[in-house]
Every structure is written in structure tokens, then in C-alpha cells.
PDB file of C-alpha atoms in Angstrom:
ATOM      1  CA  UNK C  93     -18.961   5.799   9.313  1.00 52.00           C
ATOM      2  CA  UNK C  94     -19.482   3.657   6.252  1.00 56.00           C
ATOM      3  CA  UNK C  95     -22.356   4.262   3.842  1.00 47.00           C
ATOM      4  CA  UNK C  96     -25.261   2.294   4.439  1.00 44.00           C
ATOM      5  CA  UNK C  97     -22.792  -0.379   6.170  1.00 46.00           C
ATOM      6  CA  UNK C  98     -23.488   0.951   9.502  1.00 43.00           C
ATOM      7  CA  UNK C  99     -25.351  -1.926  11.373  1.00 41.00           C
ATOM      8  CA  UNK C 100     -23.297  -4.732   9.194  1.00 42.00           C
ATOM      9  CA  UNK C 101     -20.200  -6.142  10.765  1.00 40.00           C
ATOM     10  CA  UNK C 102     -19.641  -8.102   7.268  1.00 40.00           C
ATOM     11  CA  UNK C 103     -19.190  -6.233   3.710  1.00 39.00           C
ATOM     12  CA  UNK C 104     -21.747  -5.686   1.532  1.00 33.00           C
ATOM     13  CA  UNK C 105     -20.419  -6.085  -1.925  1.00 35.00           C
ATOM     14  CA  UNK C 106     -21.215  -6.762  -6.183  1.00 35.00           C
ATOM     15  CA  UNK C 107     -19.149  -9.477  -6.975  1.00 34.00           C
ATOM     16  CA  UNK C 108     -16.912 -12.186  -6.343  1.00 38.00           C
ATOM     17  CA  UNK C 109     -13.055 -12.780  -6.255  1.00 36.00           C
ATOM     18  CA  UNK C 110     -11.999 -16.125  -5.938  1.00 34.00           C
ATOM     19  CA  UNK C 111      -8.917 -15.874  -4.046  1.00 36.00           C
ATOM     20  CA  UNK C 112      -6.272 -18.616  -2.442  1.00 34.00           C
ATOM     21  CA  UNK C 113      -4.751 -16.741   0.607  1.00 38.00           C
ATOM     22  CA  UNK C 114      -1.242 -17.523   1.173  1.00 36.00           C
ATOM     23  CA  UNK C 115      -2.242 -19.174   3.865  1.00 39.00           C
ATOM     24  CA  UNK C 116      -3.998 -22.273   1.617  1.00 36.00           C
ATOM     25  CA  UNK C 117      -7.604 -21.269   2.434  1.00 36.00           C
ATOM     26  CA  UNK C 118      -9.858 -20.567   0.185  1.00 33.00           C
ATOM     27  CA  UNK C 119     -12.467 -17.353   0.302  1.00 40.00           C
ATOM     28  CA  UNK C 120     -14.609 -15.828  -1.867  1.00 42.00           C
ATOM     29  CA  UNK C 121     -14.024 -11.406  -1.633  1.00 50.00           C
ATOM     30  CA  UNK C 122     -16.560  -9.400  -3.421  1.00 60.00           C
ATOM     31  CA  UNK C 123     -15.541  -6.043  -3.939  1.00 77.00           C
ATOM     32  CA  UNK C 124     -16.801  -2.795  -5.423  1.00 91.00           C
ATOM     33  CA  UNK C 125     -15.975   0.110  -7.364  1.00 92.00           C
ATOM     34  CA  UNK C 126     -16.096   3.985  -6.979  1.00 92.00           C
ATOM     35  CA  UNK C 127     -17.393   6.360  -9.137  1.00 89.00           C
ATOM     36  CA  UNK C 128     -13.795   6.480 -10.910  1.00 91.00           C
ATOM     37  CA  UNK C 129     -13.334   2.713 -11.235  1.00 91.00           C
ATOM     38  CA  UNK C 130     -11.069   2.254  -7.875  1.00 94.00           C
ATOM     39  CA  UNK C 131     -11.766  -1.204  -6.645  1.00 95.00           C
ATOM     40  CA  UNK C 132     -12.027  -1.930  -3.143  1.00 97.00           C
ATOM     41  CA  UNK C 133     -13.537  -4.094  -0.379  1.00 93.00           C
ATOM     42  CA  UNK C 134     -14.787  -3.792   3.162  1.00 95.00           C
ATOM     43  CA  UNK C 135     -13.883  -6.104   6.110  1.00 94.00           C
ATOM     44  CA  UNK C 136     -14.461  -5.929   9.714  1.00 93.00           C
ATOM     45  CA  UNK C 137     -16.970  -4.198  11.694  1.00 90.00           C
ATOM     46  CA  UNK C 138     -18.345  -0.939  10.606  1.00 89.00           C
ATOM     47  CA  UNK C 139     -18.793   0.316  13.822  1.00 91.00           C
ATOM     48  CA  UNK C 140     -14.914   0.933  14.825  1.00 94.00           C
ATOM     49  CA  UNK C 141     -12.410   3.290  13.457  1.00 96.00           C
ATOM     50  CA  UNK C 142     -11.388   2.727   9.133  1.00 97.00           C
ATOM     51  CA  UNK C 143      -7.930   1.576   8.482  1.00 98.00           C
ATOM     52  CA  UNK C 144      -7.487   2.403   4.848  1.00 99.00           C
ATOM     53  CA  UNK C 145      -4.844   0.105   2.975  1.00 99.00           C
ATOM     54  CA  UNK C 146      -2.822   0.621   0.244  1.00 99.00           C
ATOM     55  CA  UNK C 147      -0.727  -2.352  -1.281  1.00 98.00           C
ATOM     56  CA  UNK C 148       2.856  -2.125  -3.672  1.00 98.00           C
ATOM     57  CA  UNK C 149       3.592  -2.271  -6.958  1.00 97.00           C
ATOM     58  CA  UNK C 150       2.139  -5.235  -8.901  1.00 97.00           C
ATOM     59  CA  UNK C 151      -0.177  -5.993  -5.537  1.00 96.00           C
ATOM     60  CA  UNK C 152      -3.847  -5.667  -4.794  1.00 95.00           C
ATOM     61  CA  UNK C 153      -6.068  -5.409  -2.020  1.00 96.00           C
ATOM     62  CA  UNK C 154      -5.802  -8.698  -1.386  1.00 93.00           C
ATOM     63  CA  UNK C 155      -2.243  -8.344   0.119  1.00 96.00           C
ATOM     64  CA  UNK C 156      -3.432  -7.247   2.724  1.00 97.00           C
ATOM     65  CA  UNK C 157      -6.081  -9.731   3.534  1.00 95.00           C
ATOM     66  CA  UNK C 158      -4.899 -12.029   6.275  1.00 95.00           C
ATOM     67  CA  UNK C 159      -3.793  -8.948   8.245  1.00 97.00           C
ATOM     68  CA  UNK C 160      -7.369  -7.434   8.160  1.00 97.00           C
ATOM     69  CA  UNK C 161      -8.875 -10.484   8.661  1.00 96.00           C
ATOM     70  CA  UNK C 162      -6.938 -10.229  12.229  1.00 96.00           C
ATOM     71  CA  UNK C 163      -7.639  -6.975  13.085  1.00 97.00           C
ATOM     72  CA  UNK C 164     -12.027  -7.118  12.105  1.00 95.00           C
ATOM     73  CA  UNK C 165     -13.390  -7.351  15.214  1.00 94.00           C
ATOM     74  CA  UNK C 166     -11.450  -3.868  16.087  1.00 95.00           C
ATOM     75  CA  UNK C 167     -11.676  -2.428  13.070  1.00 96.00           C
ATOM     76  CA  UNK C 168     -13.295  -1.200  10.025  1.00 96.00           C
ATOM     77  CA  UNK C 169     -10.946  -2.068   6.944  1.00 97.00           C
ATOM     78  CA  UNK C 170     -10.939  -0.754   3.535  1.00 98.00           C
ATOM     79  CA  UNK C 171      -9.108  -2.591   1.518  1.00 98.00           C
ATOM     80  CA  UNK C 172      -8.052  -1.238  -2.434  1.00 97.00           C
ATOM     81  CA  UNK C 173      -6.987  -2.010  -5.649  1.00 97.00           C
ATOM     82  CA  UNK C 174      -4.493   1.176  -6.980  1.00 96.00           C
ATOM     83  CA  UNK C 175      -4.878   2.073 -10.487  1.00 96.00           C
ATOM     84  CA  UNK C 176      -3.421  -1.037 -12.394  1.00 95.00           C
ATOM     85  CA  UNK C 177      -3.809  -3.422 -10.135  1.00 95.00           C
ATOM     86  CA  UNK C 178      -6.252  -5.790  -9.308  1.00 93.00           C
ATOM     87  CA  UNK C 179      -9.635  -5.683 -10.590  1.00 93.00           C
ATOM     88  CA  UNK C 180      -8.847  -1.530 -10.746  1.00 94.00           C
ATOM     89  CA  UNK C 181      -8.177  -1.695 -14.236  1.00 92.00           C
ATOM     90  CA  UNK C 182     -10.892   0.421 -16.160  1.00 89.00           C
ATOM     91  CA  UNK C 183      -9.577   3.636 -14.299  1.00 88.00           C
ATOM     92  CA  UNK C 184      -9.104   6.670 -16.993  1.00 85.00           C
ATOM     93  CA  UNK C 185      -5.139   6.652 -18.173  1.00 77.00           C
ATOM     94  CA  UNK C 186      -4.634  10.556 -16.361  1.00 80.00           C
ATOM     95  CA  UNK C 187      -5.866   9.273 -13.237  1.00 79.00           C
ATOM     96  CA  UNK C 188      -2.365   6.917 -12.660  1.00 91.00           C
ATOM     97  CA  UNK C 189      -0.335  10.150 -11.518  1.00 93.00           C
ATOM     98  CA  UNK C 190      -0.038  10.398  -7.665  1.00 95.00           C
ATOM     99  CA  UNK C 191      -1.466  13.140  -7.440  1.00 95.00           C
ATOM    100  CA  UNK C 192      -4.591  12.164  -9.331  1.00 94.00           C
ATOM    101  CA  UNK C 193      -4.772   9.008  -7.894  1.00 96.00           C
ATOM    102  CA  UNK C 194      -4.314  10.438  -4.057  1.00 97.00           C
ATOM    103  CA  UNK C 195      -7.980  12.528  -5.582  1.00 95.00           C
ATOM    104  CA  UNK C 196      -9.062   9.059  -6.371  1.00 96.00           C
ATOM    105  CA  UNK C 197      -9.168   7.938  -2.785  1.00 97.00           C
ATOM    106  CA  UNK C 198     -10.197  11.148  -0.959  1.00 97.00           C
ATOM    107  CA  UNK C 199     -13.221  10.452  -3.421  1.00 96.00           C
ATOM    108  CA  UNK C 200     -13.757   6.698  -1.870  1.00 97.00           C
ATOM    109  CA  UNK C 201     -13.648   8.325   1.527  1.00 97.00           C
ATOM    110  CA  UNK C 202     -16.351  10.872   0.440  1.00 97.00           C
ATOM    111  CA  UNK C 203     -18.358   8.028  -1.356  1.00 95.00           C
ATOM    112  CA  UNK C 204     -18.532   5.960   2.006  1.00 95.00           C
ATOM    113  CA  UNK C 205     -18.561   8.929   4.205  1.00 95.00           C
ATOM    114  CA  UNK C 206     -15.673   8.345   5.825  1.00 97.00           C
ATOM    115  CA  UNK C 207     -14.544  11.627   7.133  1.00 97.00           C
ATOM    116  CA  UNK C 208     -10.946  10.456   8.937  1.00 98.00           C
ATOM    117  CA  UNK C 209      -9.016   7.478   8.632  1.00 98.00           C
ATOM    118  CA  UNK C 210      -5.914   5.344   9.854  1.00 98.00           C
ATOM    119  CA  UNK C 211      -4.150   4.892   6.974  1.00 99.00           C
ATOM    120  CA  UNK C 212      -1.043   1.980   6.070  1.00 99.00           C
ATOM    121  CA  UNK C 213       0.812   2.113   3.304  1.00 99.00           C
ATOM    122  CA  UNK C 214       3.587  -0.667   1.722  1.00 99.00           C
ATOM    123  CA  UNK C 215       6.262   0.425  -1.050  1.00 98.00           C
ATOM    124  CA  UNK C 216       4.651   2.443  -3.224  1.00 98.00           C
ATOM    125  CA  UNK C 217       1.067   2.797  -1.428  1.00 98.00           C
ATOM    126  CA  UNK C 218       3.569   4.084   1.293  1.00 99.00           C
ATOM    127  CA  UNK C 219       4.621   6.834  -1.174  1.00 99.00           C
ATOM    128  CA  UNK C 220       0.906   7.341  -2.272  1.00 98.00           C
ATOM    129  CA  UNK C 221       0.860   7.274   2.077  1.00 99.00           C
ATOM    130  CA  UNK C 222       3.321  10.417   2.451  1.00 99.00           C
ATOM    131  CA  UNK C 223       1.303  12.344  -0.417  1.00 98.00           C
ATOM    132  CA  UNK C 224      -2.237  11.827   1.335  1.00 99.00           C
ATOM    133  CA  UNK C 225      -0.491  12.795   4.657  1.00 98.00           C
ATOM    134  CA  UNK C 226       1.304  15.457   3.342  1.00 97.00           C
ATOM    135  CA  UNK C 227      -1.753  17.325   0.854  1.00 98.00           C
ATOM    136  CA  UNK C 228      -4.826  15.738   3.348  1.00 98.00           C
ATOM    137  CA  UNK C 229      -3.758  15.494   6.709  1.00 97.00           C
ATOM    138  CA  UNK C 230      -7.297  15.895   8.231  1.00 98.00           C
ATOM    139  CA  UNK C 231      -8.664  13.103   6.305  1.00 98.00           C
ATOM    140  CA  UNK C 232      -6.484  11.214   8.169  1.00 98.00           C
ATOM    141  CA  UNK C 233      -5.518   9.711  11.863  1.00 98.00           C
ATOM    142  CA  UNK C 234      -2.966   7.511  12.378  1.00 98.00           C
ATOM    143  CA  UNK C 235      -0.300   6.687   9.783  1.00 99.00           C
ATOM    144  CA  UNK C 236       1.565   3.721   8.975  1.00 99.00           C
ATOM    145  CA  UNK C 237       4.140   3.701   6.064  1.00 99.00           C
ATOM    146  CA  UNK C 238       6.541   0.649   5.587  1.00 99.00           C
ATOM    147  CA  UNK C 239       9.177   0.669   3.335  1.00 99.00           C
ATOM    148  CA  UNK C 240       8.501   3.894   1.624  1.00 99.00           C
ATOM    149  CA  UNK C 241      10.097   6.761   0.596  1.00 98.00           C
ATOM    150  CA  UNK C 242       8.810  11.013   0.281  1.00 98.00           C
ATOM    151  CA  UNK C 243      10.325  11.109  -2.926  1.00 97.00           C
ATOM    152  CA  UNK C 244      13.682  11.879  -4.202  1.00 97.00           C
ATOM    153  CA  UNK C 245      14.945  15.549  -3.514  1.00 96.00           C
ATOM    154  CA  UNK C 246      16.056  16.490  -6.613  1.00 95.00           C
ATOM    155  CA  UNK C 247      15.710  17.019 -10.132  1.00 96.00           C
ATOM    156  CA  UNK C 248      18.627  15.191 -11.443  1.00 97.00           C
ATOM    157  CA  UNK C 249      17.843  12.302  -9.534  1.00 97.00           C
ATOM    158  CA  UNK C 250      14.063  12.734 -10.277  1.00 96.00           C
ATOM    159  CA  UNK C 251      14.717  12.393 -14.346  1.00 97.00           C
ATOM    160  CA  UNK C 252      17.604   9.600 -13.674  1.00 97.00           C
ATOM    161  CA  UNK C 253      14.851   7.740 -11.613  1.00 96.00           C
ATOM    162  CA  UNK C 254      12.317   8.580 -14.751  1.00 96.00           C
ATOM    163  CA  UNK C 255      14.837   6.815 -17.103  1.00 96.00           C
ATOM    164  CA  UNK C 256      15.220   3.881 -14.876  1.00 95.00           C
ATOM    165  CA  UNK C 257      11.380   4.016 -14.457  1.00 95.00           C
ATOM    166  CA  UNK C 258      10.679   4.008 -17.986  1.00 94.00           C
ATOM    167  CA  UNK C 259      13.353   0.747 -18.906  1.00 95.00           C
ATOM    168  CA  UNK C 260      11.518  -1.027 -16.176  1.00 95.00           C
ATOM    169  CA  UNK C 261       8.174  -0.704 -17.840  1.00 95.00           C
ATOM    170  CA  UNK C 262       9.601  -1.379 -21.456  1.00 96.00           C
ATOM    171  CA  UNK C 263      11.465  -4.413 -19.872  1.00 96.00           C
ATOM    172  CA  UNK C 264       7.916  -5.506 -18.409  1.00 96.00           C
ATOM    173  CA  UNK C 265       6.215  -5.119 -21.318  1.00 96.00           C
ATOM    174  CA  UNK C 266       9.055  -7.172 -23.631  1.00 97.00           C
ATOM    175  CA  UNK C 267       9.385  -9.673 -20.773  1.00 96.00           C
ATOM    176  CA  UNK C 268       5.784 -10.728 -19.881  1.00 95.00           C
ATOM    177  CA  UNK C 269       3.983 -11.069 -16.510  1.00 96.00           C
ATOM    178  CA  UNK C 270       5.802 -14.005 -15.152  1.00 95.00           C
ATOM    179  CA  UNK C 271       9.387 -14.099 -16.316  1.00 96.00           C
ATOM    180  CA  UNK C 272       9.172 -10.854 -15.071  1.00 96.00           C
ATOM    181  CA  UNK C 273       7.898 -11.443 -11.875  1.00 96.00           C
ATOM    182  CA  UNK C 274      11.422 -13.841 -11.853  1.00 95.00           C
ATOM    183  CA  UNK C 275      13.247 -10.607 -12.628  1.00 96.00           C
ATOM    184  CA  UNK C 276      11.561  -9.017  -9.883  1.00 95.00           C
ATOM    185  CA  UNK C 277      11.924 -10.951  -6.919  1.00 95.00           C
ATOM    186  CA  UNK C 278      15.678 -11.784  -8.318  1.00 94.00           C
ATOM    187  CA  UNK C 279      16.678  -8.378  -7.170  1.00 93.00           C
ATOM    188  CA  UNK C 280      18.951  -7.712  -4.296  1.00 93.00           C
ATOM    189  CA  UNK C 281      16.077  -5.418  -2.810  1.00 92.00           C
ATOM    190  CA  UNK C 282      13.784  -8.833  -2.388  1.00 95.00           C
ATOM    191  CA  UNK C 283      16.432 -11.233  -1.181  1.00 94.00           C
ATOM    192  CA  UNK C 284      15.119 -12.149   2.095  1.00 94.00           C
ATOM    193  CA  UNK C 285      12.086 -13.624   0.514  1.00 94.00           C
ATOM    194  CA  UNK C 286      13.682 -16.108  -1.940  1.00 90.00           C
ATOM    195  CA  UNK C 287      13.549 -18.926   1.674  1.00 89.00           C
ATOM    196  CA  UNK C 288      10.018 -17.873   2.411  1.00 93.00           C
ATOM    197  CA  UNK C 289       7.782 -20.509   1.990  1.00 93.00           C
ATOM    198  CA  UNK C 290       4.891 -18.678   0.370  1.00 93.00           C
ATOM    199  CA  UNK C 291       7.127 -17.018  -2.581  1.00 94.00           C
ATOM    200  CA  UNK C 292       5.392 -18.667  -5.422  1.00 93.00           C
ATOM    201  CA  UNK C 293       2.044 -18.332  -4.014  1.00 92.00           C
ATOM    202  CA  UNK C 294       3.196 -14.730  -3.861  1.00 93.00           C
ATOM    203  CA  UNK C 295       4.036 -14.392  -7.425  1.00 93.00           C
ATOM    204  CA  UNK C 296       1.344 -17.016  -8.963  1.00 92.00           C
ATOM    205  CA  UNK C 297      -1.190 -14.494  -7.599  1.00 90.00           C
ATOM    206  CA  UNK C 298       0.813 -11.648  -9.027  1.00 94.00           C
ATOM    207  CA  UNK C 299       0.780 -13.385 -12.322  1.00 93.00           C
ATOM    208  CA  UNK C 300      -2.895 -12.164 -12.807  1.00 89.00           C
ATOM    209  CA  UNK C 301      -2.016  -8.701 -13.627  1.00 93.00           C
ATOM    210  CA  UNK C 302      -1.841  -6.637 -16.741  1.00 94.00           C
ATOM    211  CA  UNK C 303       1.871  -5.857 -17.707  1.00 95.00           C
ATOM    212  CA  UNK C 304       0.790  -2.977 -20.067  1.00 95.00           C
ATOM    213  CA  UNK C 305      -1.360  -1.589 -16.510  1.00 95.00           C
ATOM    214  CA  UNK C 306       1.658  -1.886 -14.872  1.00 96.00           C
ATOM    215  CA  UNK C 307       3.777  -0.232 -16.856  1.00 95.00           C
ATOM    216  CA  UNK C 308       1.626   3.057 -17.228  1.00 94.00           C
ATOM    217  CA  UNK C 309       1.770   3.010 -13.332  1.00 95.00           C
ATOM    218  CA  UNK C 310       5.704   2.397 -13.475  1.00 93.00           C
ATOM    219  CA  UNK C 311       4.975   5.743 -16.000  1.00 90.00           C
ATOM    220  CA  UNK C 312       3.204   8.035 -14.878  1.00 92.00           C
ATOM    221  CA  UNK C 313       3.175   6.975 -10.377  1.00 94.00           C
ATOM    222  CA  UNK C 314       6.820   5.398 -10.231  1.00 94.00           C
ATOM    223  CA  UNK C 315       9.214   7.182  -7.464  1.00 96.00           C
ATOM    224  CA  UNK C 316      10.698   9.541 -10.656  1.00 95.00           C
ATOM    225  CA  UNK C 317       7.257  11.092 -11.260  1.00 94.00           C
ATOM    226  CA  UNK C 318       6.124  11.608  -7.999  1.00 95.00           C
ATOM    227  CA  UNK C 319       6.143  15.299  -6.133  1.00 96.00           C
ATOM    228  CA  UNK C 320       9.227  15.472  -3.360  1.00 97.00           C
ATOM    229  CA  UNK C 321       7.472  15.745  -0.085  1.00 98.00           C
ATOM    230  CA  UNK C 322      10.532  16.046   1.882  1.00 98.00           C
ATOM    231  CA  UNK C 323       9.462  19.507   2.436  1.00 97.00           C
ATOM    232  CA  UNK C 324       6.327  18.794   4.191  1.00 97.00           C
ATOM    233  CA  UNK C 325       7.410  16.100   6.492  1.00 98.00           C
ATOM    234  CA  UNK C 326       8.025  19.067   9.368  1.00 98.00           C
ATOM    235  CA  UNK C 327       4.185  19.783   9.344  1.00 97.00           C
ATOM    236  CA  UNK C 328       2.963  16.486   9.831  1.00 98.00           C
ATOM    237  CA  UNK C 329       1.036  16.770  13.152  1.00 97.00           C
ATOM    238  CA  UNK C 330      -0.500  12.980  12.557  1.00 97.00           C
ATOM    239  CA  UNK C 331       1.093  10.429  14.318  1.00 97.00           C
ATOM    240  CA  UNK C 332       3.226   8.455  12.402  1.00 98.00           C
ATOM    241  CA  UNK C 333       4.759   4.835  12.249  1.00 98.00           C
ATOM    242  CA  UNK C 334       7.360   4.205  10.277  1.00 99.00           C
ATOM    243  CA  UNK C 335       8.700   0.313   9.511  1.00 99.00           C
ATOM    244  CA  UNK C 336      11.679  -1.263   7.675  1.00 99.00           C
ATOM    245  CA  UNK C 337      12.876  -4.452   8.079  1.00 98.00           C
ATOM    246  CA  UNK C 338      16.395  -4.449   9.654  1.00 98.00           C
ATOM    247  CA  UNK C 339      18.125  -6.358   5.830  1.00 97.00           C
ATOM    248  CA  UNK C 340      16.768  -3.616   3.929  1.00 97.00           C
ATOM    249  CA  UNK C 341      19.739  -1.015   4.535  1.00 97.00           C
ATOM    250  CA  UNK C 342      18.735   1.727   1.396  1.00 97.00           C
ATOM    251  CA  UNK C 343      14.952   1.896   3.416  1.00 98.00           C
ATOM    252  CA  UNK C 344      16.441   1.798   6.917  1.00 98.00           C
ATOM    253  CA  UNK C 345      18.527   4.698   6.537  1.00 98.00           C
ATOM    254  CA  UNK C 346      16.625   6.508   4.118  1.00 98.00           C
ATOM    255  CA  UNK C 347      13.293   6.038   6.997  1.00 99.00           C
ATOM    256  CA  UNK C 348      15.926   6.948   9.997  1.00 99.00           C
ATOM    257  CA  UNK C 349      16.039  10.282   8.233  1.00 98.00           C
ATOM    258  CA  UNK C 350      12.353  10.997   7.315  1.00 99.00           C
ATOM    259  CA  UNK C 351      11.984   9.893  11.680  1.00 98.00           C
ATOM    260  CA  UNK C 352      13.804  12.637  12.138  1.00 98.00           C
ATOM    261  CA  UNK C 353      11.988  15.307  10.274  1.00 98.00           C
ATOM    262  CA  UNK C 354       8.271  14.098  11.456  1.00 98.00           C
ATOM    263  CA  UNK C 355       7.695  15.881  15.174  1.00 96.00           C
ATOM    264  CA  UNK C 356       4.780  12.695  16.180  1.00 95.00           C
ATOM    265  CA  UNK C 357       6.799   9.960  14.545  1.00 97.00           C
ATOM    266  CA  UNK C 358       8.618   6.435  15.418  1.00 97.00           C
ATOM    267  CA  UNK C 359      10.496   4.240  13.324  1.00 98.00           C
ATOM    268  CA  UNK C 360      10.063   0.103  14.169  1.00 98.00           C
ATOM    269  CA  UNK C 361      13.014  -1.802  12.410  1.00 98.00           C
ATOM    270  CA  UNK C 362      11.821  -5.465  12.212  1.00 98.00           C
ATOM    271  CA  UNK C 363      14.402  -8.022  12.908  1.00 97.00           C
ATOM    272  CA  UNK C 364      14.858 -10.836  10.228  1.00 96.00           C
ATOM    273  CA  UNK C 365      13.117  -9.190   7.299  1.00 96.00           C
ATOM    274  CA  UNK C 366      13.952  -7.218   4.887  1.00 97.00           C
ATOM    275  CA  UNK C 367      11.594  -4.851   2.567  1.00 98.00           C
ATOM    276  CA  UNK C 368       7.882  -6.886   2.117  1.00 98.00           C
ATOM    277  CA  UNK C 369       8.175  -6.727   6.379  1.00 98.00           C
ATOM    278  CA  UNK C 370       3.847  -7.532   6.394  1.00 98.00           C
ATOM    279  CA  UNK C 371       4.812 -10.727   4.422  1.00 97.00           C
ATOM    280  CA  UNK C 372       7.551 -11.831   5.724  1.00 97.00           C
ATOM    281  CA  UNK C 373       6.223 -11.367   9.192  1.00 97.00           C
ATOM    282  CA  UNK C 374       2.716 -11.331   8.944  1.00 97.00           C
ATOM    283  CA  UNK C 375       1.947 -12.260  12.597  1.00 97.00           C
ATOM    284  CA  UNK C 376       4.590  -9.403  14.438  1.00 98.00           C
ATOM    285  CA  UNK C 377       3.139  -6.591  11.772  1.00 98.00           C
ATOM    286  CA  UNK C 378      -0.524  -7.018  12.993  1.00 98.00           C
ATOM    287  CA  UNK C 379       0.613  -7.134  16.480  1.00 97.00           C
ATOM    288  CA  UNK C 380       2.506  -3.599  15.823  1.00 98.00           C
ATOM    289  CA  UNK C 381       0.152  -2.117  13.944  1.00 98.00           C
ATOM    290  CA  UNK C 382      -2.832  -3.192  16.031  1.00 97.00           C
ATOM    291  CA  UNK C 383      -1.157  -1.599  19.315  1.00 96.00           C
ATOM    292  CA  UNK C 384      -0.325   1.738  17.280  1.00 97.00           C
ATOM    293  CA  UNK C 385      -3.891   1.920  15.986  1.00 97.00           C
ATOM    294  CA  UNK C 386      -5.635   1.357  19.437  1.00 93.00           C
ATOM    295  CA  UNK C 387      -3.230   2.633  22.216  1.00 76.00           C
ATOM    296  CA  UNK C 388      -2.540   6.556  22.225  1.00 60.00           C
ATOM    297  CA  UNK C 389       0.036   6.180  19.425  1.00 56.00           C
ATOM    298  CA  UNK C 390       2.531   4.677  21.452  1.00 57.00           C
ATOM    299  CA  UNK C 391       4.539   1.130  21.174  1.00 54.00           C
TER     300      UNK C 391
END
């Protein structure tokens, strides 16, 4: 399944990345790089099915660490840093678009000799997950998309969103990471995070990002620049689980519509949380996706 790692149960790696997990424990995670500079690492049993994890904006592969460790007995978890995030800072500018980023993911799967993988994507990573599902369905098994969108349906909406994302990118560069993080997590979308005991640790982890690289990600991979994937939804045959937080009204409504378009799909709404379900309700989230990936796709 995974190149040169078939007889191991823990990842072989190149460079240490010190990481203080949100639980407070300190780990040393080592990462490798794809030929195009995409950083990744592997956790779990390499004889077991693979799960590819895709993080959200300003996040990194390490956002999934606790969940990947919880699944490590039954799965091989492939965690990547998307372009401009984490350690993926040397990816060429032209590879920041949705199409090219998807190509980087497929390149990595080819490098690791992974013919098919399960997928979990959150927010921006979920949008990339929609793209991969629509364009590379034969490379995927089951798919979990959390708080994600298949894009905007009209050119006017896309244009308006591109202008919004451009202004947001300018704000990010002018404010700097620390001030922008305070602005970002004060948005109504993340209101439910304010009482979370680990919010400050989450912000601290994101301070290591490059404002310029994140701005490039916004400009090239933002919602306004992604293709409209709604027409592809009816053709999806993979089992799909859509997850949203009950207090995220916008994405609950959106994903109810998405679920009605995808034949083999379910929509799970998690109570007492908002947009970032896997962070707010990590234990419940882990149980849900583990059941989905192991029992034929039914919850």
C-alpha cells in the first residue's frame, strides 16, 4: 500500500517537527516531502486502509494528529500540509489553485503507491475533497466532508467572493498573523469556539504560518476561484458523509442541499458545536468517522 513501509506500523520520516498537541502532550512528528514540495507524514498501520486528511485555512496536517492517533490501529493516516500552510512553503505559485493542488495530492498518492484512499476534508480541505471526488472518483473510497462547500453556482457570486477574498488577503498581510488571528476567530462563523479551553493553543499553533503564503492560498484557492462543482454531485457514486455543527446554520442548510444531490450520501449534524466540528467535538467526531469507514458506510 505505502511505498517501502509495508512491514512497519509507524511512519518513516525525514525531519523532526516539534509539536505541542492541544491536549498538552509534546510529540515529535517527522515529515517527508512530495516531489513538488508537499509536506506530509503517515501515522498508523501501513497494512490497513488509508485515510487522507485535508485541513482548513491556516491549519496544517497536525490539526488531525489526535484523531489520526486514535485511528492508528485500524488505518494508515496520511496527513498533508496544503500549499502555503505548515511545512509546504516551497510549493510553486502556480500549484496553489484548486486544480493544481488536486494534482499534487494525486502525485503524492502515486508516489506512495496508494491506488485508493478514504478521505476526510474540513472547510477549505473539504472543498478540495469535493474537487477530488468530482474529478478523481476512482482514487477514492469513502469520503467525509466537514463544513464544506462544492463552490458557488453563478459567475456573479464567484466574482463577488473573489473580491472579498482579495480584501481578506490584503488584511492578512497588513495586520500580520497575530492580529489577523484575533480578527478571524472573532468572526460569527467561529463564535462557538470562544468558550473552548484550547482556543488559545489553536491560535498559537497558527501563528507560525506565513501571511504572504496564506494570502496566496486565499487568492488562488479561495471559494471564489474554485470551479462550480454542483453539476458533478449527481454523478458521485462513492459513499459520502457530510458533517456539520448544529450551530453553523449556513453550512447545515447548504449541506442539506448537497446531500439531496449526492445519491449515496448522509448528512450528520453534531449538536452543541459550530463550524470546526473535529476540534470542538473530537471524540464524537472520531467515533463517527471510524464507524463510517469500517461498517460499510452506514451510521
